[in-house]
Short mmCIF file of C-alpha atoms in Angstrom, two decimals:
data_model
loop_
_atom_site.label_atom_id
_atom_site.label_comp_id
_atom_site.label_asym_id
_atom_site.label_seq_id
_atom_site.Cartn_x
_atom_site.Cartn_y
_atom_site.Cartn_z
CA UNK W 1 -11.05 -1.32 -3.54
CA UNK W 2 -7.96 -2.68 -4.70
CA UNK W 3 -4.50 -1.05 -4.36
CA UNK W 4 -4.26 0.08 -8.04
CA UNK W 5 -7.65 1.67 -7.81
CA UNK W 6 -7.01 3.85 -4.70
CA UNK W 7 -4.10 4.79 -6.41
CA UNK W 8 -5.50 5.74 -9.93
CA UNK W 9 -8.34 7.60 -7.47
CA UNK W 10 -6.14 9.48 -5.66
CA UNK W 11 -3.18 9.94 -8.18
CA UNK W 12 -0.31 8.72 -6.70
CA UNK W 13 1.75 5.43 -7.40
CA UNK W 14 0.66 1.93 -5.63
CA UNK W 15 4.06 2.18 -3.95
CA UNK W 16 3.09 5.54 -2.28
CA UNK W 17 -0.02 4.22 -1.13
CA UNK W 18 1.38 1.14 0.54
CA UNK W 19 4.32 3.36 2.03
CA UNK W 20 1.62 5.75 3.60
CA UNK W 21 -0.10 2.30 5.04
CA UNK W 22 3.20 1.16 6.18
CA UNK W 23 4.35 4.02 8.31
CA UNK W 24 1.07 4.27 10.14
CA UNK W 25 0.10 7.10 8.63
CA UNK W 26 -3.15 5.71 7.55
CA UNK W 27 -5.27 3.49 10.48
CA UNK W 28 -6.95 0.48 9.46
CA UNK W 29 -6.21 0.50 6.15
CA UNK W 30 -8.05 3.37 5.26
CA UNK W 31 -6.21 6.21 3.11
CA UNK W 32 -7.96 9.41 3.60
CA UNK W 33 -7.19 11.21 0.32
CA UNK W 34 -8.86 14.60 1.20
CA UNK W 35 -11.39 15.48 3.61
CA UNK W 36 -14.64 14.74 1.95
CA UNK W 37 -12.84 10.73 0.91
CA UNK W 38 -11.64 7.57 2.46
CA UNK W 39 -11.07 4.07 0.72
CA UNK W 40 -10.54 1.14 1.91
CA UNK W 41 -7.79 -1.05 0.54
CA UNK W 42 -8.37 -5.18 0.49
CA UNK W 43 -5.62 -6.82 3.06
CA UNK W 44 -5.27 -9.61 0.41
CA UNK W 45 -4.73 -7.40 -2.29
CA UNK W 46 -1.83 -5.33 -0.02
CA UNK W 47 -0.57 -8.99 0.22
CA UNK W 48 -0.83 -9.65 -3.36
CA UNK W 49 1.52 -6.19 -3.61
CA UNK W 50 4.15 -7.27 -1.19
CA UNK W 51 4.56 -10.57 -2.65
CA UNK W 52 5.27 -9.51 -6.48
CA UNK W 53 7.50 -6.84 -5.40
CA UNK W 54 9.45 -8.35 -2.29
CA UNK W 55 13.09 -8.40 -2.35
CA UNK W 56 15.46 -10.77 -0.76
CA UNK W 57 18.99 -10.46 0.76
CA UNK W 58 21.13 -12.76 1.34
CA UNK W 59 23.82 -12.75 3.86
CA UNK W 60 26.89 -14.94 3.01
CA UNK W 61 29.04 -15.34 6.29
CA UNK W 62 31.17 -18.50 5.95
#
């Protein structure tokens, strides 16, 4: 599944669903939305997130 479909299923934004992946609160990329469902998010499509919303600092020491 991609990332915006586990989050339409489970009704919370793509970023929650990627922050639950990225503080480990979800192993192997599978987000456990109740106890009767799991889904499995693509790696590439986690990547695909990350990319279009990354952020970039810039330290300026001279």
């Amino acid at each position: 599944m991609s990332l915006r479909d586990v989050a339409d299923e489970v009704g919370y934004s793509e970023r929650w669903v990627l922050d639950q992946l990225l503080e480990g609160k979800l192993r192997a990329q599978v987000i456990v939305a109740n106890e009767r469902r799991s889904y499995r998010v693509q790696r590439s499509d986690l990547d695909a997130y990350l990319e279009r919303h990354r952020t970039w600092t810039v330290d300026e020491e001279e």
